[in-house]
Short mmCIF file of C-alpha atoms and ligand atoms in Angstrom, two decimals:
data_model
loop_
_atom_site.label_atom_id
_atom_site.label_comp_id
_atom_site.label_asym_id
_atom_site.label_seq_id
_atom_site.Cartn_x
_atom_site.Cartn_y
_atom_site.Cartn_z
CA MET X 56 14.77 12.01 33.79
CA PRO X 57 12.50 9.06 34.52
CA HIS X 58 14.08 5.72 35.19
CA LEU X 59 12.78 2.24 34.58
CA ASP X 60 13.68 0.65 37.85
CA PHE X 61 15.19 -2.66 36.80
CA ASP X 62 17.26 -1.70 33.74
CA ASP X 63 17.73 0.98 31.15
CA GLU X 64 16.91 -1.08 28.09
CA PRO X 65 14.25 0.43 25.87
CA LEU X 66 10.84 -0.92 26.76
CA ALA X 67 9.75 -3.72 24.41
CA ASP X 68 7.20 -6.52 24.66
CA GLN X 69 7.76 -10.24 24.11
CA LEU X 70 7.68 -9.76 20.34
CA GLY X 71 10.10 -6.81 20.43
CA ARG X 72 7.42 -4.15 19.92
CA PRO X 73 7.96 -0.78 21.63
CA LEU X 74 5.23 1.16 23.41
CA HIS X 75 4.50 4.15 21.21
CA ASP X 76 0.75 4.89 21.13
CA LEU X 77 -1.84 5.27 23.84
CA ARG X 78 -5.60 5.31 23.35
CA VAL X 79 -7.58 6.65 26.24
CA SER X 80 -11.30 6.02 26.54
CA VAL X 81 -12.78 9.02 28.36
CA THR X 82 -16.30 7.62 28.56
CA ASP X 83 -18.06 4.32 27.87
CA ARG X 84 -21.25 6.17 26.84
CA CYS X 85 -22.35 7.11 23.35
CA ASN X 86 -25.21 8.90 21.60
CA PHE X 87 -25.09 6.33 18.74
CA ARG X 88 -26.00 2.66 18.87
CA CYS X 89 -23.96 1.40 15.90
CA GLN X 90 -24.94 -2.22 15.47
CA TYR X 91 -21.31 -3.26 15.01
CA CYS X 92 -20.23 -1.63 18.30
CA MET X 93 -23.06 -0.95 20.77
CA PRO X 94 -26.11 -2.90 19.56
CA ARG X 95 -29.23 -1.52 21.24
CA GLU X 96 -30.38 -5.00 22.23
CA VAL X 97 -27.42 -5.01 24.65
CA PHE X 98 -26.80 -1.30 25.27
CA GLY X 99 -30.47 -0.45 25.84
CA PRO X 100 -32.10 1.52 28.68
CA GLY X 101 -31.25 -1.18 31.21
CA PHE X 102 -27.52 -1.25 30.46
CA ALA X 103 -25.28 -0.37 33.41
CA PHE X 104 -22.73 2.18 32.23
CA LEU X 105 -19.87 3.05 34.56
CA PRO X 106 -20.89 5.25 37.49
CA ARG X 107 -19.16 8.62 37.45
CA ASP X 108 -16.86 7.96 40.39
CA GLN X 109 -15.40 4.91 38.63
CA VAL X 110 -14.37 6.91 35.58
CA LEU X 111 -10.86 8.40 35.65
CA SER X 112 -10.72 12.11 36.37
CA PHE X 113 -8.84 14.47 34.04
CA GLU X 114 -6.04 14.75 36.59
CA GLU X 115 -5.72 10.95 36.76
CA ILE X 116 -5.64 10.68 32.96
CA ALA X 117 -3.00 13.42 32.72
CA ARG X 118 -0.85 11.78 35.38
CA LEU X 119 -0.98 8.45 33.55
CA ALA X 120 -0.27 10.15 30.21
CA ARG X 121 2.89 11.67 31.66
CA ILE X 122 4.06 8.27 32.88
CA PHE X 123 3.29 6.64 29.54
CA HIS X 124 5.20 9.45 27.84
CA ASP X 125 8.19 8.64 30.06
CA LEU X 126 7.91 5.04 28.84
CA GLY X 127 7.99 6.00 25.16
CA VAL X 128 4.46 7.03 24.16
CA ARG X 129 4.50 9.87 21.63
CA LYS X 130 0.93 9.78 20.35
CA LEU X 131 -2.21 9.86 22.46
CA ARG X 132 -5.70 9.38 21.04
CA LEU X 133 -8.80 10.30 23.03
CA THR X 134 -11.66 7.98 22.26
CA GLY X 135 -14.57 6.10 23.83
CA GLY X 136 -17.56 5.56 23.65
CA GLU X 137 -18.14 9.01 22.27
CA PRO X 138 -15.39 11.22 23.76
CA THR X 139 -17.14 14.51 23.00
CA LEU X 140 -19.92 13.52 25.45
CA ARG X 141 -17.43 13.97 28.26
CA ALA X 142 -18.05 17.38 29.83
CA GLN X 143 -15.23 19.95 29.56
CA LEU X 144 -13.18 17.80 27.17
CA PRO X 145 -11.04 20.80 26.04
CA THR X 146 -9.85 21.13 29.66
CA LEU X 147 -8.40 17.62 29.42
CA VAL X 148 -6.76 18.44 26.09
CA ALA X 149 -5.14 21.52 27.64
CA LEU X 150 -3.80 19.43 30.53
CA LEU X 151 -2.35 16.85 28.13
CA LYS X 152 -0.87 19.57 25.94
CA GLU X 153 1.48 20.41 28.81
CA ILE X 154 3.33 17.14 28.07
CA GLU X 155 5.98 18.17 25.60
CA GLY X 156 6.35 16.11 22.45
CA LEU X 157 3.03 14.28 22.78
CA GLU X 158 0.83 14.34 19.67
CA LEU X 159 -2.85 14.63 20.60
CA THR X 160 -5.64 13.20 18.47
CA LEU X 161 -9.31 12.37 18.90
CA THR X 162 -11.73 9.91 17.30
CA THR X 163 -15.37 10.99 17.27
CA ASN X 164 -18.68 10.33 15.55
CA GLY X 165 -18.67 14.05 14.75
CA THR X 166 -22.16 14.93 16.00
CA LEU X 167 -20.99 17.50 18.55
CA LEU X 168 -18.04 18.88 16.60
CA LYS X 169 -19.84 21.91 15.28
CA SER X 170 -19.65 23.51 18.72
CA ILE X 171 -16.60 21.81 20.19
CA ALA X 172 -14.06 21.67 17.31
CA GLN X 173 -12.72 25.19 17.84
CA PRO X 174 -12.39 24.89 21.66
CA LEU X 175 -10.57 21.56 21.16
CA ALA X 176 -8.20 23.13 18.64
CA ASP X 177 -7.64 26.13 20.92
CA ALA X 178 -6.78 23.76 23.77
CA GLY X 179 -4.08 22.12 21.66
CA LEU X 180 -5.62 19.13 19.90
CA ASP X 181 -3.45 18.34 16.87
CA ARG X 182 -5.67 16.24 14.62
CA ILE X 183 -9.03 14.53 14.43
CA THR X 184 -10.62 11.39 12.99
CA VAL X 185 -14.36 11.38 12.30
CA SER X 186 -16.34 8.19 11.71
CA LEU X 187 -18.88 8.24 8.88
CA ASP X 188 -20.04 4.95 7.38
CA SER X 189 -22.19 6.19 4.51
CA LEU X 190 -23.45 9.33 2.78
CA ASP X 191 -26.75 7.62 2.07
CA ASP X 192 -28.99 9.11 4.75
CA PRO X 193 -31.32 6.10 5.32
CA VAL X 194 -28.31 3.74 5.40
CA PHE X 195 -26.45 5.99 7.86
CA ARG X 196 -29.48 6.46 10.11
CA ARG X 197 -29.95 2.69 10.22
CA MET X 198 -26.28 2.09 11.01
CA ASN X 199 -26.11 4.57 13.91
CA ASP X 200 -29.55 3.32 14.96
CA MET X 201 -30.37 6.68 16.59
CA ASP X 202 -31.62 8.43 13.46
CA PHE X 203 -28.72 10.90 13.29
CA PRO X 204 -28.50 12.43 9.79
CA VAL X 205 -25.40 12.46 7.59
CA ALA X 206 -25.57 16.27 7.35
CA MET X 207 -24.77 16.66 11.05
CA VAL X 208 -21.53 14.70 10.70
CA LEU X 209 -20.54 16.54 7.50
CA GLU X 210 -21.03 19.84 9.35
CA GLY X 211 -18.81 18.48 12.11
CA ILE X 212 -16.07 17.54 9.63
CA GLU X 213 -16.20 21.01 8.11
CA ALA X 214 -16.03 22.64 11.54
CA ALA X 215 -12.95 20.54 12.37
CA ALA X 216 -11.24 21.49 9.11
CA ARG X 217 -12.05 25.18 9.71
CA ALA X 218 -10.60 24.94 13.22
CA GLY X 219 -7.30 23.69 11.76
CA LEU X 220 -7.68 20.07 12.88
CA GLY X 221 -7.13 18.73 9.37
CA PRO X 222 -6.40 16.93 7.30
CA VAL X 223 -9.43 15.24 8.85
CA LYS X 224 -9.37 11.46 8.58
CA VAL X 225 -12.78 9.95 7.91
CA ASN X 226 -13.29 6.33 9.02
CA ALA X 227 -15.94 4.13 7.42
CA VAL X 228 -16.58 0.61 8.70
CA VAL X 229 -17.72 -1.60 5.85
CA ARG X 230 -20.28 -4.39 6.21
CA ARG X 231 -21.24 -6.44 3.20
CA GLY X 232 -24.89 -6.00 2.36
CA VAL X 233 -25.27 -3.08 4.79
CA ASN X 234 -23.29 -0.13 3.37
CA ASP X 235 -20.86 -1.57 0.82
CA HIS X 236 -23.06 -0.41 -2.05
CA THR X 237 -22.54 3.22 -0.96
CA LEU X 238 -18.73 3.37 -0.82
CA ILE X 239 -18.01 4.86 -4.22
CA GLU X 240 -20.13 7.86 -3.24
CA LEU X 241 -18.07 8.29 -0.06
CA ALA X 242 -14.86 8.19 -2.10
CA ARG X 243 -16.28 10.64 -4.64
CA HIS X 244 -17.31 13.06 -1.90
CA PHE X 245 -13.95 13.19 -0.12
CA ARG X 246 -11.69 13.10 -3.20
CA GLY X 247 -10.07 16.45 -3.71
CA THR X 248 -11.11 17.86 -0.32
CA GLY X 249 -7.82 17.23 1.48
CA GLN X 250 -9.70 14.96 3.90
CA ILE X 251 -8.55 11.34 3.98
CA LEU X 252 -11.14 8.59 3.76
CA ARG X 253 -10.21 5.22 5.26
CA PHE X 254 -12.27 2.08 4.93
CA ILE X 255 -12.13 -0.28 7.92
CA GLU X 256 -12.82 -4.00 7.70
CA PHE X 257 -15.65 -5.02 10.04
CA MET X 258 -14.01 -6.57 13.12
CA ASP X 259 -15.10 -9.08 15.75
CA VAL X 260 -14.52 -6.66 18.62
CA GLY X 261 -16.35 -7.36 21.88
CA SER X 262 -18.79 -10.23 22.24
CA THR X 263 -22.08 -8.66 21.28
CA ASN X 264 -21.89 -7.34 17.71
CA GLY X 265 -22.88 -10.55 15.91
CA TRP X 266 -19.74 -10.52 13.76
CA ARG X 267 -19.64 -12.87 10.81
CA LEU X 268 -16.73 -13.38 8.46
CA ASP X 269 -19.01 -13.26 5.44
CA GLU X 270 -19.90 -9.64 6.28
CA VAL X 271 -16.25 -8.60 6.04
CA VAL X 272 -15.43 -7.03 2.69
CA PRO X 273 -11.68 -7.61 2.24
CA ALA X 274 -9.70 -4.41 1.75
CA SER X 275 -8.24 -5.86 -1.46
CA GLU X 276 -11.76 -6.05 -2.89
CA LEU X 277 -12.53 -2.52 -1.68
CA ALA X 278 -9.35 -1.18 -3.27
CA ARG X 279 -10.22 -2.93 -6.55
CA ARG X 280 -13.70 -1.45 -6.53
CA ILE X 281 -12.46 2.09 -5.87
CA ASP X 282 -9.62 1.68 -8.38
CA ALA X 283 -12.11 0.70 -11.10
CA GLU X 284 -13.89 4.02 -10.63
CA PHE X 285 -10.99 6.27 -9.60
CA PRO X 286 -7.58 4.76 -10.51
CA LEU X 287 -5.25 4.36 -7.51
CA GLU X 288 -1.59 3.78 -6.88
CA PRO X 289 -0.03 2.62 -3.60
CA LEU X 290 1.88 4.95 -1.31
CA ASP X 291 4.61 4.05 1.18
CA PRO X 292 3.64 4.02 4.86
CA ASN X 293 4.31 7.28 6.73
CA TYR X 294 5.92 5.33 9.56
CA THR X 295 6.42 1.76 10.76
CA GLY X 296 3.25 0.45 12.34
CA GLU X 297 0.85 2.66 10.41
CA VAL X 298 -2.43 0.79 10.38
CA ALA X 299 -3.81 2.04 7.07
CA GLN X 300 -2.59 0.89 3.67
CA ARG X 301 -2.33 4.17 1.79
CA TYR X 302 -3.10 4.90 -1.84
CA ARG X 303 -3.26 8.08 -3.89
CA TYR X 304 -5.65 8.90 -6.67
CA ARG X 305 -3.68 8.89 -9.92
CA ASP X 306 -5.40 12.10 -11.01
CA GLY X 307 -3.97 13.97 -8.02
CA ALA X 308 -7.23 14.13 -6.02
CA GLY X 309 -5.49 13.12 -2.79
CA GLU X 310 -5.22 10.05 -0.62
CA ILE X 311 -7.40 7.13 0.55
CA GLY X 312 -6.63 4.33 3.02
CA PHE X 313 -7.72 0.79 3.89
CA ILE X 314 -7.49 -0.69 7.38
CA THR X 315 -7.03 -4.40 6.87
CA SER X 316 -7.41 -5.60 10.45
CA VAL X 317 -9.02 -8.89 9.46
CA THR X 318 -7.52 -9.94 6.12
CA GLN X 319 -3.97 -8.62 6.59
CA PRO X 320 -3.34 -8.19 10.31
CA PHE X 321 -0.67 -5.76 11.49
CA CYS X 322 0.04 -7.19 14.95
CA ALA X 323 3.76 -7.49 14.22
CA THR X 324 4.10 -3.71 14.34
CA CYS X 325 1.36 -2.97 16.89
CA THR X 326 2.69 -0.46 19.42
CA ARG X 327 -0.68 0.52 20.95
CA ALA X 328 -1.80 0.36 24.57
CA ARG X 329 -5.32 1.24 25.69
CA ILE X 330 -6.75 2.61 28.90
CA SER X 331 -10.44 2.01 29.52
CA ALA X 332 -12.69 4.70 30.96
CA ASP X 333 -12.29 3.13 34.42
CA GLY X 334 -8.51 3.02 34.23
CA LYS X 335 -7.63 -0.50 33.18
CA LEU X 336 -4.64 -1.01 30.94
CA TYR X 337 -5.22 -3.29 27.94
CA THR X 338 -2.48 -4.38 25.58
CA CYS X 339 -4.79 -5.50 22.76
CA LEU X 340 -8.14 -4.42 21.35
CA PHE X 341 -9.27 -8.02 21.71
CA ALA X 342 -8.10 -8.58 25.28
CA GLY X 343 -10.30 -10.24 27.88
CA ASP X 344 -8.86 -8.46 30.90
CA GLY X 345 -6.68 -5.52 31.86
CA SER X 346 -4.37 -4.31 34.61
CA ASP X 347 -6.04 -2.02 37.14
CA LEU X 348 -4.24 1.33 37.10
CA ARG X 349 -7.07 3.17 38.85
CA ALA X 350 -6.63 1.08 41.98
CA ALA X 351 -2.95 1.99 41.99
CA LEU X 352 -3.68 5.67 41.32
CA ARG X 353 -6.21 5.87 44.12
CA SER X 354 -4.17 4.02 46.73
CA GLY X 355 -1.34 6.53 46.85
CA THR X 356 1.08 4.63 44.58
CA ASP X 357 3.94 6.90 43.50
CA ASP X 358 4.97 7.56 39.89
CA ASP X 359 7.95 5.20 39.99
CA ALA X 360 5.80 2.28 41.14
CA LEU X 361 3.18 3.08 38.49
CA ARG X 362 5.88 3.20 35.83
CA THR X 363 7.12 -0.16 36.98
CA GLN X 364 3.61 -1.67 36.90
CA ILE X 365 3.01 -0.43 33.35
CA ALA X 366 6.47 -1.48 32.14
CA GLN X 367 5.93 -4.97 33.55
CA VAL X 368 2.62 -5.33 31.76
CA TRP X 369 4.15 -4.16 28.49
CA ARG X 370 7.19 -6.43 28.81
CA ALA X 371 4.92 -9.44 29.31
CA ARG X 372 2.75 -8.59 26.28
CA GLU X 373 2.37 -11.35 23.68
CA ASP X 374 -0.87 -10.23 21.99
CA ARG X 375 -1.38 -10.89 18.29
CA TYR X 376 -5.07 -11.66 18.20
CA SER X 377 -5.68 -10.68 14.58
CA GLU X 378 -2.97 -13.07 13.41
CA ILE X 379 -4.59 -16.02 15.14
CA ARG X 380 -8.22 -15.02 14.53
CA SER X 381 -10.53 -17.83 13.47
CA GLU X 382 -14.19 -18.70 13.80
CA ASP X 383 -13.26 -20.11 17.25
CA THR X 384 -11.53 -17.02 18.59
CA ALA X 385 -14.49 -14.87 17.47
CA GLY X 386 -16.50 -16.45 20.30
CA LEU X 387 -13.97 -15.68 23.06
CA ARG X 388 -15.00 -13.30 25.83
CA LYS X 389 -13.52 -9.93 24.90
CA VAL X 390 -14.14 -6.50 26.35
CA GLU X 391 -16.43 -4.18 24.38
CA MET X 392 -14.86 -1.57 22.11
CA SER X 393 -17.01 1.25 23.51
CA TYR X 394 -15.48 0.53 26.92
CA ILE X 395 -11.87 -0.17 26.00
CA GLY X 396 -11.69 2.62 23.42
CA GLY X 397 -11.61 2.18 19.65
N1 SAM F 559 -17.41 7.05 19.04
C1 SAM F 559 -16.24 7.39 18.34
C2 SAM F 559 -16.36 7.05 16.87
O1 SAM F 559 -17.25 6.27 16.51
O2 SAM F 559 -15.55 7.53 16.10
C3 SAM F 559 -14.97 6.79 18.92
C4 SAM F 559 -15.03 5.38 19.41
S1 SAM F 559 -15.33 4.16 18.16
C5 SAM F 559 -15.35 2.68 19.13
C6 SAM F 559 -13.77 4.14 17.31
C7 SAM F 559 -13.76 3.56 15.93
O3 SAM F 559 -14.01 2.17 16.01
C8 SAM F 559 -14.81 4.12 14.98
O4 SAM F 559 -14.20 4.60 13.81
C9 SAM F 559 -15.70 2.94 14.71
O5 SAM F 559 -16.25 3.00 13.43
C10 SAM F 559 -14.74 1.78 14.88
N2 SAM F 559 -15.43 0.51 15.15
C11 SAM F 559 -16.34 0.25 16.12
N3 SAM F 559 -16.75 -1.03 16.05
C12 SAM F 559 -16.08 -1.60 15.01
C13 SAM F 559 -16.07 -2.90 14.43
N4 SAM F 559 -16.85 -3.89 14.89
N5 SAM F 559 -15.25 -3.13 13.39
C14 SAM F 559 -14.46 -2.14 12.90
N6 SAM F 559 -14.41 -0.90 13.42
C15 SAM F 559 -15.23 -0.62 14.46
FE1 SF4 F 560 -20.61 5.03 19.48
FE2 SF4 F 560 -18.39 5.10 18.07
FE3 SF4 F 560 -19.34 2.77 18.94
FE4 SF4 F 560 -20.67 4.03 17.04
S1 SF4 F 560 -18.58 3.22 16.90
S2 SF4 F 560 -21.57 3.12 18.90
S3 SF4 F 560 -20.32 6.12 17.57
S4 SF4 F 560 -18.59 4.39 20.19
FE1 SF4 F 561 -2.62 -4.86 18.09
FE2 SF4 F 561 -4.20 -6.71 19.20
FE3 SF4 F 561 -4.98 -5.42 16.98
FE4 SF4 F 561 -2.98 -7.23 16.85
S1 SF4 F 561 -5.11 -7.64 17.37
S2 SF4 F 561 -3.01 -5.19 15.90
S3 SF4 F 561 -2.00 -6.88 18.85
S4 SF4 F 561 -4.64 -4.50 19.01
#
């Protein structure tokens, strides 16, 4: 059994929140240039992505995952950047699957799923989330800014469902005046399919996406709009700390969710830690700096010392950025989401 050095109390941060979820960014690269995440003006040909030797190896990720599992993590999400761009990703999933009792999920833009969904499922991936902001092809091509068609992502979602990775969650970031006129069509498409659409409020992640409060469509407004077309009723959360507010269609056509990060923050129940592609530990999506686990990993630090380092960081955690967000905090220097992992 692992031990937590200084005492045996369950690990909790300064606000009493346990460590339950881990998001691991396996690459800071992406084949999309979503304006709200990796605007091409910043992430253009001259952008310096992490050199390969600075990115954690699969063995390093698996070692950290084991230690985080010892500290209470039960759900691990692979993300990025675009995680499916990382070569041999199913090999990492298989390594992580060896950790008993760890639920494995992945967030992806879906473009490579047609070929990789089955190998990921075979390696032990439990579930998948695919991002898709609109079914309107010109709108979607503009939003990913790389001219990827909607059809490619829909094929990816179907491949994931066929591989047994469902119910697939489908994430759509909403920006007023950009794609909010296409949301009813998204809802119509996914109703009755068993796949779960979730609308995400546009967030001020990173420092480069030109976030403005007036582009955020509050989830309450989104729910009203959907309800007017397809009547909804609220559902109870599946578990404490679930980020999506869940509703069901009254006619039995399934479920839909709203992620209210801006208008109704959920910091009080936030149990998520993040590891960037180069092995820094971040305790908030909006953090400015992280704790360097790669340096510890590569300098021969043993598991007990790593556990202690991580536990100390978590115990000191006070983050609740979304609760104190304002026009002022939007301008703070924050790490980019493609690097820290969405
Ligand atoms: N590339 C993968 C994808 O897009 O699904 C995984 C990484 S991406 C950073 C993770 C999630 O963050 C996606 O669902 C994306 O839509 C969401 N996201 C990125 N920037 C966002 C922003 N400014 N506001 C809200 N959600 C955002
Ligand atoms: Fe890439 Fe995902 Fe960011 Fe879009 S949201 S640029 S797909 S990492
Ligand atoms: Fe968690 Fe930070 Fe988001 Fe609050 S702002 S929910 S603490 S990641």
